[in-house]
Tab-separated table of C-alpha atoms and ligand atoms in Angstrom:
chain	number	residue	atom	x	y	z
A	112	MET	CA	-16.988	-6.687	-110.425
A	113	GLU	CA	-15.131	-9.997	-109.879
A	114	ILE	CA	-16.578	-11.818	-106.893
A	115	PHE	CA	-15.174	-14.885	-105.202
A	116	VAL	CA	-17.305	-17.188	-103.072
A	117	GLU	CA	-15.530	-19.180	-100.387
A	118	LYS	CA	-16.856	-21.655	-97.877
A	119	PHE	CA	-15.367	-22.624	-94.541
A	120	GLY	CA	-16.788	-25.840	-93.083
A	121	GLY	CA	-17.113	-26.938	-89.465
A	122	ALA	CA	-13.615	-28.411	-89.209
A	123	SER	CA	-12.004	-25.196	-90.450
A	124	VAL	CA	-13.526	-23.120	-87.638
A	125	ASN	CA	-13.501	-25.519	-84.684
A	126	SER	CA	-10.969	-23.734	-82.460
A	127	ALA	CA	-9.388	-20.340	-81.862
A	128	ASP	CA	-6.338	-21.407	-83.870
A	129	ALA	CA	-8.515	-22.591	-86.732
A	130	ILE	CA	-10.271	-19.218	-86.852
A	131	ARG	CA	-6.919	-17.413	-86.818
A	132	ASN	CA	-6.043	-19.539	-89.817
A	133	VAL	CA	-9.235	-18.397	-91.594
A	134	GLU	CA	-8.090	-14.852	-91.007
A	135	HIS	CA	-4.672	-15.781	-92.419
A	136	ILE	CA	-6.233	-17.290	-95.566
A	137	LEU	CA	-8.473	-14.280	-96.110
A	138	SER	CA	-5.568	-11.902	-95.804
A	139	LEU	CA	-3.400	-13.758	-98.342
A	140	GLU	CA	-5.147	-12.014	-101.216
A	141	LYS	CA	-7.164	-8.842	-101.456
A	142	LYS	CA	-10.355	-9.456	-103.432
A	143	LYS	CA	-14.134	-9.151	-103.204
A	144	ARG	CA	-15.365	-12.123	-101.272
A	145	VAL	CA	-18.593	-13.604	-100.022
A	146	VAL	CA	-17.702	-16.071	-97.299
A	147	ILE	CA	-20.057	-18.805	-96.135
A	148	ILE	CA	-19.409	-20.364	-92.756
A	149	SER	CA	-20.697	-23.549	-91.085
A	150	ALA	CA	-21.286	-24.235	-87.426
A	151	MET	CA	-18.112	-24.866	-85.446
A	152	GLY	CA	-16.881	-28.459	-85.213
A	153	LYS	CA	-19.595	-30.815	-84.035
A	154	THR	CA	-22.049	-28.085	-82.986
A	155	THR	CA	-24.787	-29.174	-85.383
A	156	ASN	CA	-24.725	-32.728	-83.994
A	157	LYS	CA	-25.008	-31.411	-80.452
A	158	LEU	CA	-27.924	-29.166	-81.327
A	159	GLU	CA	-29.520	-32.137	-83.036
A	160	ASN	CA	-29.198	-34.111	-79.796
A	161	ILE	CA	-30.827	-31.264	-77.887
A	162	VAL	CA	-33.756	-31.142	-80.317
A	163	ASN	CA	-34.189	-34.912	-80.326
A	164	LYS	CA	-34.227	-35.150	-76.551
A	165	TRP	CA	-36.768	-32.390	-76.305
A	166	PHE	CA	-38.931	-33.773	-79.098
A	167	ASN	CA	-38.903	-37.373	-77.877
A	168	ASN	CA	-38.972	-36.967	-74.093
A	169	GLN	CA	-39.645	-33.299	-73.384
A	170	VAL	CA	-36.340	-33.216	-71.541
A	171	PHE	CA	-34.105	-30.179	-71.895
A	172	PHE	CA	-30.595	-31.507	-72.453
A	173	THR	CA	-28.855	-29.178	-69.973
A	174	GLU	CA	-25.496	-30.948	-70.112
A	175	GLN	CA	-25.156	-30.675	-73.880
A	176	PHE	CA	-26.456	-27.093	-73.825
A	177	GLU	CA	-23.949	-25.970	-71.181
A	178	GLU	CA	-21.153	-27.792	-72.969
A	179	LEU	CA	-21.927	-25.924	-76.197
A	180	LYS	CA	-22.172	-22.616	-74.408
A	181	ASP	CA	-18.862	-23.134	-72.598
A	182	PHE	CA	-17.222	-24.202	-75.826
A	183	HIS	CA	-18.208	-21.010	-77.646
A	184	LEU	CA	-17.416	-18.703	-74.726
A	185	GLN	CA	-14.079	-20.388	-74.099
A	186	LEU	CA	-13.222	-20.067	-77.767
A	187	ILE	CA	-13.878	-16.314	-77.661
A	188	GLU	CA	-11.635	-16.083	-74.602
A	189	GLU	CA	-8.786	-17.778	-76.484
A	190	LEU	CA	-9.394	-15.983	-79.746
A	191	PHE	CA	-9.172	-12.536	-78.224
A	192	ASP	CA	-6.279	-13.492	-75.972
A	193	ASN	CA	-4.144	-11.308	-78.143
A	194	VAL	CA	-2.553	-8.033	-77.127
A	195	ASP	CA	-3.380	-6.031	-80.218
A	196	ILE	CA	-7.143	-6.505	-80.017
A	197	GLY	CA	-9.256	-4.177	-77.916
A	198	ASN	CA	-11.260	-5.502	-75.003
A	199	THR	CA	-14.560	-3.859	-75.858
A	200	GLU	CA	-15.145	-6.041	-78.923
A	201	LYS	CA	-14.535	-9.096	-76.782
A	202	ILE	CA	-16.933	-8.022	-74.043
A	203	ASP	CA	-19.633	-7.063	-76.558
A	204	LEU	CA	-19.216	-10.348	-78.351
A	205	GLN	CA	-19.364	-12.384	-75.153
A	206	GLN	CA	-22.577	-10.616	-74.260
A	207	SER	CA	-24.144	-11.250	-77.668
A	208	VAL	CA	-23.184	-14.911	-77.530
A	209	LYS	CA	-24.688	-15.266	-74.060
A	210	ASN	CA	-27.854	-13.614	-75.364
A	211	ILE	CA	-27.987	-16.015	-78.297
A	212	PHE	CA	-27.789	-18.985	-75.922
A	213	GLU	CA	-30.519	-17.497	-73.735
A	214	GLU	CA	-32.732	-17.018	-76.795
A	215	LEU	CA	-32.068	-20.604	-77.879
A	216	LYS	CA	-33.072	-21.950	-74.474
A	217	GLN	CA	-36.289	-19.920	-74.420
A	218	LYS	CA	-37.152	-20.890	-77.962
A	219	ILE	CA	-36.929	-24.605	-77.506
A	220	LYS	CA	-39.283	-24.390	-74.552
A	221	VAL	CA	-41.960	-22.287	-76.228
A	222	LEU	CA	-41.965	-23.472	-79.820
A	223	PRO	CA	-44.731	-25.906	-80.679
A	224	ASN	CA	-43.156	-29.324	-80.775
A	225	PHE	CA	-45.613	-31.285	-82.853
A	226	ASP	CA	-43.660	-30.558	-86.034
A	227	TYR	CA	-40.207	-32.123	-85.699
A	228	ASN	CA	-38.827	-30.610	-88.896
A	229	PHE	CA	-39.883	-27.074	-88.011
A	230	LEU	CA	-38.502	-27.361	-84.481
A	231	TYR	CA	-35.303	-28.866	-85.837
A	232	ASP	CA	-34.615	-25.923	-88.153
A	233	SER	CA	-35.441	-23.301	-85.533
A	234	ILE	CA	-32.937	-24.812	-83.103
A	235	VAL	CA	-30.193	-26.411	-85.169
A	236	SER	CA	-29.708	-23.144	-87.116
A	237	TYR	CA	-28.162	-21.578	-84.014
A	238	GLY	CA	-24.866	-23.315	-84.786
A	239	GLU	CA	-24.270	-21.145	-87.835
A	240	ILE	CA	-25.627	-18.004	-86.158
A	241	LEU	CA	-23.044	-18.485	-83.388
A	242	SER	CA	-20.075	-19.233	-85.627
A	243	THR	CA	-20.679	-16.291	-87.978
A	244	THR	CA	-21.334	-13.854	-85.125
A	245	ILE	CA	-18.024	-14.801	-83.524
A	246	ILE	CA	-15.946	-14.904	-86.689
A	247	SER	CA	-17.334	-11.693	-88.170
A	248	SER	CA	-16.646	-9.849	-84.935
A	249	TYR	CA	-13.129	-11.267	-84.649
A	250	LEU	CA	-12.255	-10.354	-88.238
A	251	ASN	CA	-13.553	-6.832	-87.704
A	252	ALA	CA	-11.420	-6.563	-84.578
A	253	LYS	CA	-8.437	-7.654	-86.684
A	254	LYS	CA	-9.285	-4.939	-89.219
A	255	LEU	CA	-10.559	-7.319	-91.867
A	256	ASN	CA	-13.624	-5.157	-92.327
A	257	ASN	CA	-16.690	-7.209	-93.094
A	258	ARG	CA	-20.454	-7.216	-92.930
A	259	LEU	CA	-22.453	-10.061	-91.456
A	260	LEU	CA	-25.603	-10.863	-93.402
A	261	TYR	CA	-28.253	-13.295	-92.170
A	262	ALA	CA	-28.740	-16.060	-94.693
A	263	HIS	CA	-32.469	-16.410	-94.002
A	264	THR	CA	-32.991	-12.920	-95.394
A	265	ILE	CA	-31.161	-13.764	-98.629
A	266	ILE	CA	-31.520	-17.465	-99.382
A	267	LYS	CA	-35.266	-17.708	-99.843
A	268	THR	CA	-36.923	-21.115	-99.620
A	269	ASP	CA	-40.273	-22.841	-99.336
A	270	ASN	CA	-41.348	-24.198	-95.963
A	271	ASN	CA	-40.171	-27.751	-96.506
A	272	TYR	CA	-38.315	-27.714	-93.196
A	273	ARG	CA	-35.088	-29.721	-92.822
A	274	ASP	CA	-34.710	-29.983	-96.610
A	275	ALA	CA	-35.974	-26.681	-97.928
A	276	ASN	CA	-36.172	-25.925	-101.645
A	277	ILE	CA	-34.677	-22.722	-102.976
A	278	ASN	CA	-36.827	-20.068	-104.562
A	279	PHE	CA	-34.241	-18.890	-107.062
A	280	SER	CA	-36.030	-15.788	-108.278
A	281	ASP	CA	-36.571	-14.406	-104.746
A	282	THR	CA	-33.013	-15.381	-103.794
A	283	ASN	CA	-31.619	-13.702	-106.882
A	284	ARG	CA	-33.466	-10.529	-106.036
A	285	GLU	CA	-32.189	-10.487	-102.436
A	286	VAL	CA	-28.626	-11.266	-103.511
A	287	ASN	CA	-28.687	-8.383	-105.948
A	288	GLU	CA	-30.340	-5.953	-103.568
A	289	GLN	CA	-28.389	-6.818	-100.473
A	290	ILE	CA	-25.049	-8.364	-101.359
A	291	MET	CA	-24.250	-6.520	-104.574
A	292	SER	CA	-24.805	-3.122	-103.030
A	293	LEU	CA	-22.801	-3.980	-99.903
A	294	LEU	CA	-19.913	-5.213	-102.024
A	295	LYS	CA	-19.459	-1.689	-103.337
A	296	ASN	CA	-18.280	-0.664	-99.885
A	297	PHE	CA	-17.010	-3.887	-98.378
A	298	ASP	CA	-14.502	-6.430	-99.641
A	299	LEU	CA	-15.841	-9.086	-97.341
A	300	ILE	CA	-19.386	-10.280	-96.696
A	301	ILE	CA	-19.983	-13.084	-94.234
A	302	THR	CA	-23.064	-15.243	-94.043
A	303	GLN	CA	-24.256	-18.583	-92.697
A	304	GLY	CA	-24.177	-21.786	-94.669
A	305	PHE	CA	-26.985	-24.344	-94.398
A	306	LEU	CA	-29.701	-21.784	-93.575
A	307	GLY	CA	-32.517	-20.299	-95.561
A	308	GLY	CA	-35.722	-18.465	-94.786
A	309	THR	CA	-39.344	-18.686	-95.844
A	310	LYS	CA	-41.284	-15.708	-97.220
A	311	GLU	CA	-42.225	-14.955	-93.604
A	312	ASN	CA	-38.518	-15.129	-92.643
A	313	LEU	CA	-38.917	-18.330	-90.624
A	314	ILE	CA	-35.635	-20.220	-90.606
A	315	THR	CA	-35.250	-23.312	-92.742
A	316	THR	CA	-32.267	-25.581	-93.361
A	317	LEU	CA	-31.067	-27.076	-96.620
A	318	GLY	CA	-30.190	-30.576	-95.369
A	319	ARG	CA	-27.157	-31.755	-93.391
A	320	GLU	CA	-23.849	-30.554	-94.781
A	321	GLY	CA	-25.833	-28.028	-96.788
A	322	SER	CA	-23.297	-25.198	-96.565
A	323	ASP	CA	-21.631	-26.186	-99.824
A	324	TYR	CA	-25.002	-25.838	-101.459
A	325	SER	CA	-25.488	-22.404	-99.863
A	326	ALA	CA	-22.182	-21.310	-101.332
A	327	ALA	CA	-23.112	-22.670	-104.765
A	328	ILE	CA	-26.444	-20.815	-104.719
A	329	LEU	CA	-24.716	-17.562	-103.881
A	330	ALA	CA	-21.963	-18.161	-106.438
A	331	TYR	CA	-24.641	-18.744	-109.063
A	332	CYS	CA	-26.668	-15.647	-108.176
A	333	LEU	CA	-23.542	-13.478	-107.976
A	334	ASN	CA	-22.116	-14.946	-111.165
A	335	ALA	CA	-18.924	-15.476	-109.170
A	336	LYS	CA	-15.509	-15.945	-110.712
A	337	SER	CA	-15.044	-19.148	-108.715
A	338	MET	CA	-16.174	-20.970	-105.613
A	339	THR	CA	-13.682	-22.414	-103.142
A	340	VAL	CA	-14.398	-24.929	-100.404
A	341	TRP	CA	-11.747	-25.033	-97.673
A	342	LYS	CA	-11.289	-28.549	-96.290
A	343	ASP	CA	-9.067	-30.477	-93.913
A	344	VAL	CA	-7.886	-32.618	-96.823
A	345	ALA	CA	-5.656	-31.701	-99.753
A	346	GLY	CA	-8.518	-31.787	-102.251
A	347	LEU	CA	-10.889	-34.413	-103.490
A	348	LEU	CA	-9.437	-37.797	-102.585
A	349	ASN	CA	-10.502	-41.141	-104.032
A	350	ALA	CA	-11.600	-42.310	-100.556
A	351	ASP	CA	-12.041	-41.013	-97.047
A	352	PRO	CA	-8.521	-41.166	-95.523
A	353	LYS	CA	-10.103	-42.233	-92.233
A	354	ARG	CA	-11.215	-45.435	-93.977
A	355	VAL	CA	-8.570	-46.155	-96.570
A	356	GLU	CA	-4.842	-46.025	-95.933
A	357	GLN	CA	-3.507	-45.004	-99.316
A	358	THR	CA	-5.594	-42.319	-100.922
A	359	ILE	CA	-5.016	-40.554	-104.222
A	360	LYS	CA	-5.784	-36.915	-104.910
A	361	ILE	CA	-7.922	-36.083	-107.912
A	362	HIS	CA	-6.619	-33.029	-109.798
A	363	THR	CA	-9.463	-32.327	-112.189
A	364	MET	CA	-12.996	-33.639	-112.322
A	365	PRO	CA	-15.856	-32.849	-114.695
A	366	TYR	CA	-19.087	-31.583	-113.134
A	367	THR	CA	-20.943	-34.703	-114.290
A	368	GLU	CA	-18.580	-37.033	-112.435
A	369	ALA	CA	-18.877	-34.941	-109.271
A	370	VAL	CA	-22.667	-35.195	-109.492
A	371	GLU	CA	-22.393	-38.987	-109.773
A	372	LEU	CA	-20.077	-39.211	-106.764
A	373	SER	CA	-22.230	-37.059	-104.548
A	374	TYR	CA	-25.326	-38.959	-105.654
A	375	TYR	CA	-23.724	-42.107	-104.273
A	376	GLY	CA	-23.007	-40.331	-101.011
A	377	ALA	CA	-19.462	-38.988	-101.320
A	378	SER	CA	-19.461	-36.689	-98.347
A	379	ILE	CA	-16.922	-34.269	-99.748
A	380	ILE	CA	-19.589	-32.248	-101.542
A	381	HIS	CA	-23.291	-31.834	-100.879
A	382	PRO	CA	-25.274	-33.502	-103.703
A	383	LYS	CA	-27.057	-30.344	-104.802
A	384	THR	CA	-23.908	-28.229	-104.979
A	385	ILE	CA	-22.771	-28.916	-108.500
A	386	LYS	CA	-25.884	-28.087	-110.539
A	387	PRO	CA	-25.992	-24.317	-109.943
A	388	LEU	CA	-22.263	-24.072	-110.649
A	389	GLU	CA	-22.461	-26.165	-113.771
A	390	ASN	CA	-25.317	-24.043	-115.139
A	391	VAL	CA	-23.095	-21.003	-115.382
A	392	LYS	CA	-19.761	-22.846	-115.549
A	393	ILE	CA	-18.279	-21.575	-112.319
A	394	PRO	CA	-15.224	-23.657	-111.352
A	395	LEU	CA	-15.281	-25.227	-107.883
A	396	TYR	CA	-11.953	-25.463	-106.071
A	397	ILE	CA	-11.497	-27.825	-103.154
A	398	LYS	CA	-8.463	-26.821	-101.168
A	399	SER	CA	-6.786	-27.559	-97.873
A	400	PHE	CA	-6.990	-24.878	-95.208
A	401	LYS	CA	-3.798	-26.347	-93.799
A	402	SER	CA	-1.832	-25.538	-96.955
A	403	PRO	CA	-3.837	-22.811	-98.681
A	404	THR	CA	-1.308	-22.040	-101.390
A	405	GLU	CA	-1.145	-25.628	-102.639
A	406	GLN	CA	-3.220	-26.678	-105.607
A	407	GLY	CA	-6.250	-28.731	-104.631
A	408	THR	CA	-8.904	-30.189	-106.895
A	409	VAL	CA	-10.867	-28.292	-109.480
A	410	ILE	CA	-14.310	-29.392	-110.597
A	411	CYS	CA	-15.059	-27.804	-113.925
A	412	GLU	CA	-16.067	-28.357	-117.526
A	413	SER	CA	-13.330	-30.916	-118.280
A	414	GLU	CA	-13.370	-33.991	-120.499
A	415	SER	CA	-12.578	-36.654	-117.945
A	416	VAL	CA	-11.351	-37.277	-114.436
A	417	ASN	CA	-7.650	-36.933	-113.914
A	418	PRO	CA	-6.348	-39.332	-112.722
A	419	ILE	CA	-8.871	-42.154	-113.269
A	420	VAL	CA	-8.693	-44.411	-110.200
A	421	PRO	CA	-11.295	-46.384	-108.227
A	422	ASN	CA	-13.286	-44.077	-105.963
A	423	PHE	CA	-14.676	-45.507	-102.734
A	424	ILE	CA	-17.758	-44.214	-100.977
A	425	PHE	CA	-18.835	-45.670	-97.634
A	426	LYS	CA	-22.197	-45.171	-95.996
A	427	ASP	CA	-22.707	-46.625	-92.519
A	428	ASN	CA	-25.808	-47.057	-90.449
A	429	GLN	CA	-27.924	-48.264	-93.321
A	430	LEU	CA	-31.258	-49.945	-92.931
A	431	LEU	CA	-32.653	-52.453	-95.424
A	432	LEU	CA	-36.439	-52.638	-95.437
A	433	SER	CA	-38.022	-55.586	-97.179
A	434	ILE	CA	-41.633	-54.961	-97.980
A	435	MET	CA	-44.127	-57.647	-99.045
A	436	PRO	CA	-47.817	-57.333	-99.883
A	437	LYS	CA	-49.750	-58.876	-96.980
A	438	ASP	CA	-51.454	-61.459	-99.154
A	439	LEU	CA	-48.094	-62.457	-100.704
A	440	SER	CA	-49.309	-61.317	-104.108
A	441	PHE	CA	-46.779	-59.973	-106.618
A	442	VAL	CA	-45.190	-56.615	-106.131
A	443	THR	CA	-46.832	-54.474	-108.769
A	444	GLU	CA	-46.543	-50.936	-110.046
A	445	ILE	CA	-49.426	-50.043	-107.762
A	446	SER	CA	-47.781	-51.337	-104.621
A	447	ILE	CA	-44.481	-49.723	-105.614
A	448	SER	CA	-46.188	-46.391	-106.102
A	449	THR	CA	-47.844	-46.695	-102.668
A	450	ILE	CA	-44.455	-47.461	-101.132
A	451	PHE	CA	-42.814	-44.477	-102.822
A	452	SER	CA	-45.495	-42.030	-101.836
A	453	LEU	CA	-45.018	-43.130	-98.209
A	454	LEU	CA	-41.256	-42.728	-98.540
A	455	ALA	CA	-41.782	-39.213	-99.897
A	456	LYS	CA	-44.229	-38.407	-97.121
A	457	HIS	CA	-41.641	-39.379	-94.491
A	458	LYS	CA	-38.784	-37.738	-96.411
A	459	VAL	CA	-36.813	-40.940	-96.756
A	460	LYS	CA	-34.001	-40.759	-99.308
A	461	VAL	CA	-33.474	-44.127	-100.905
A	462	ASN	CA	-29.882	-45.269	-101.428
A	463	MET	CA	-30.507	-48.629	-103.111
A	464	ILE	CA	-33.457	-50.644	-104.406
A	465	GLN	CA	-33.932	-54.310	-105.134
A	466	ASN	CA	-37.081	-55.865	-106.455
A	467	SER	CA	-38.232	-59.486	-106.543
A	468	ALA	CA	-41.603	-61.064	-107.344
A	469	ILE	CA	-42.980	-60.876	-103.824
A	470	SER	CA	-40.743	-58.421	-102.082
A	471	PHE	CA	-39.429	-54.942	-102.616
A	472	SER	CA	-36.310	-53.893	-100.727
A	473	ILE	CA	-35.008	-50.425	-100.100
A	474	CYS	CA	-31.915	-49.278	-98.321
A	475	PHE	CA	-31.645	-45.869	-96.643
A	476	ASP	CA	-29.965	-44.002	-93.794
A	477	ASP	CA	-31.346	-45.271	-90.482
A	478	ASN	CA	-33.183	-42.499	-88.652
A	479	ARG	CA	-35.118	-43.517	-85.564
A	480	ASN	CA	-37.125	-40.303	-85.530
A	481	ILE	CA	-38.735	-41.248	-88.789
A	482	LEU	CA	-38.776	-45.052	-88.808
A	483	PRO	CA	-41.677	-45.783	-86.409
A	484	ALA	CA	-44.097	-43.543	-88.306
A	485	LEU	CA	-42.962	-44.947	-91.661
A	486	LEU	CA	-43.368	-48.546	-90.454
A	487	ASN	CA	-46.751	-47.719	-89.063
A	488	ASP	CA	-47.935	-46.430	-92.432
A	489	LEU	CA	-46.379	-49.280	-94.413
A	490	GLU	CA	-47.836	-51.963	-92.187
A	491	LYS	CA	-51.356	-51.036	-93.174
A	492	ASP	CA	-50.790	-52.794	-96.504
A	493	PHE	CA	-47.544	-54.686	-96.216
A	494	LEU	CA	-45.488	-57.088	-94.174
A	495	VAL	CA	-42.233	-55.398	-93.304
A	496	ARG	CA	-38.890	-56.769	-92.178
A	497	TYR	CA	-35.688	-54.933	-91.724
A	498	ASN	CA	-31.941	-55.406	-91.258
A	499	GLU	CA	-30.075	-52.701	-89.425
A	500	GLY	CA	-26.454	-51.653	-88.949
A	501	LEU	CA	-25.515	-52.228	-92.580
A	502	GLN	CA	-22.805	-50.609	-94.662
A	503	LEU	CA	-23.237	-49.508	-98.251
A	504	VAL	CA	-20.015	-49.351	-100.248
A	505	THR	CA	-19.932	-47.820	-103.707
A	506	ILE	CA	-16.917	-48.116	-105.999
A	507	ARG	CA	-16.823	-45.801	-109.035
A	508	HIS	CA	-14.398	-46.931	-111.759
A	509	TYR	CA	-14.131	-50.275	-109.993
A	510	THR	CA	-11.429	-52.822	-110.675
A	511	VAL	CA	-11.292	-56.479	-109.627
A	512	GLU	CA	-8.663	-55.632	-107.084
A	513	ALA	CA	-10.639	-52.727	-105.618
A	514	VAL	CA	-13.737	-54.919	-105.282
A	515	ASN	CA	-11.835	-57.773	-103.657
A	516	ASN	CA	-10.299	-55.468	-101.119
A	517	ILE	CA	-13.710	-54.301	-100.012
A	518	ILE	CA	-15.760	-57.478	-99.982
A	519	LYS	CA	-13.312	-60.177	-98.907
A	520	GLY	CA	-14.653	-62.185	-95.987
A	521	ARG	CA	-17.780	-60.080	-95.598
A	522	ARG	CA	-21.436	-60.982	-95.925
A	523	ILE	CA	-22.950	-59.274	-98.952
A	524	LEU	CA	-26.724	-58.725	-98.842
A	525	ILE	CA	-27.077	-56.967	-102.164
A	526	GLU	CA	-24.648	-56.507	-105.042
A	527	GLN	CA	-25.342	-54.197	-107.973
A	528	LYS	CA	-23.001	-53.402	-110.841
A	529	ASN	CA	-23.046	-51.399	-113.998
A	530	ARG	CA	-20.312	-50.379	-116.394
A	531	MET	CA	-18.762	-47.772	-114.104
A	532	THR	CA	-20.077	-48.471	-110.643
A	533	ALA	CA	-20.270	-51.405	-108.229
A	534	GLN	CA	-22.292	-51.269	-105.029
A	535	TYR	CA	-22.334	-53.628	-102.077
A	536	LEU	CA	-24.660	-53.675	-99.132
A	537	ILE	CA	-22.745	-55.403	-96.372
A	538	ASP	CA	-24.173	-56.971	-93.261
A	539	ASN	CA	-22.756	-56.676	-89.790
A	540	GLY	CA	-25.993	-57.072	-87.861
A	541	ILE	CA	-29.005	-59.322	-87.548
A	542	GLU	CA	-32.307	-59.370	-89.319
A	543	LYS	CA	-35.285	-58.128	-87.365
A	544	LEU	CA	-38.823	-59.212	-87.925
A	545	ASN	CA	-40.850	-56.167	-87.212
A	546	LYS	CA	-43.418	-56.857	-84.445
B	706	LIG	N1	-23.498	-27.303	-89.974
B	706	LIG	C1	-24.286	-28.051	-90.896
B	706	LIG	C2	-23.993	-29.518	-90.738
B	706	LIG	O1	-23.076	-29.869	-90.023
B	706	LIG	C3	-24.116	-27.615	-92.300
B	706	LIG	C4	-22.730	-27.816	-92.871
B	706	LIG	O2	-21.778	-27.989	-92.131
B	706	LIG	O3	-22.592	-27.800	-94.082
B	706	LIG	O4	-24.665	-30.310	-91.324
B	707	MG	MG1	-20.925	-28.930	-90.415
């Protein structure tokens, strides 16, 4: 059986019209598909705000909650505002969505809130539950017969909440038992991106923007013919068009280059996505949902990137921590290993490192839910300073011109270059002496 895995991200399902377009894309070709869907628009961010407010201040963020609820209910209203769809589906769906919101509200108030990561996954996962419930029901109403499967029953993980690790043998088993047998009777299976489940079926998440990874895991386990990610851009561009005026579309890219780009933070694909696909040589297509018949980018087993042009990756909201042993002794292997075990403990992903005799500097995404506890641990042995509000710019296949365009007139805190890649940590803020 030839199976195609396709992923629709948040921007492709953020309105009634967008969802009608998903239906249009799915009806262009008849084939066996497993479709992975993200939360609608900015839902995940809003749920994150709700969790953070509850975790930090024990305040239920009613405004944000009601806004999300209205958004989803209003969207159903618009989506089914269509003469050829029966009313019963709409009423049933509205009721289920209201129930989901009620459940969410109850959950946040009763779940133990000493473990941020656990609470986060239990709540933030509702974004995908909502989007798939709505879209599956709408497609069924439009006679695109499909089955909704819950990702936490298929994608099996450990209990490393907020960044769960896949148990591939359990996942493989579930995929074969559940998806393969359903595909005999259905052309279309729908499931949530970003979510997984522990052995006990507690919900986990795979890290922000993890839906691409979900799709790759399923493509791998299903030995899919291809995986397609539907985006609001024409394919993989050499820079984010919101940041750079003239962008260039990449036609073909080898897996290895894609891994490099996502390692440096290219947001177009989740860093873990490529590996499972590369293992079994499944091509990954990145295509525009606005022009679905146009050729996008294909990431596959090719010799080199085509075309080779400088690729820009921007990461905002970076924090640079400079860590010094309290007695101003040299930074040694021992102190570095202490620092790294603390970073691992607090789940900090390091974006850049610089070492000198008496100080060790690391740059990472600023997250105020983690920082105080990390600083607290570090300060037992070290003096710590930090700069905030920084930008990390990476240029793959850099040229003198590309570099000059980025750095001219700006204050560079750290510069690192190798044969292919130049990185600049750029300052817009002020240094803070902690304490
Ligand atoms: N909804 C999740 C997020 O926004 C996962 C995803 O979109 O890939 O991070
Ligand atoms: Mg998303």
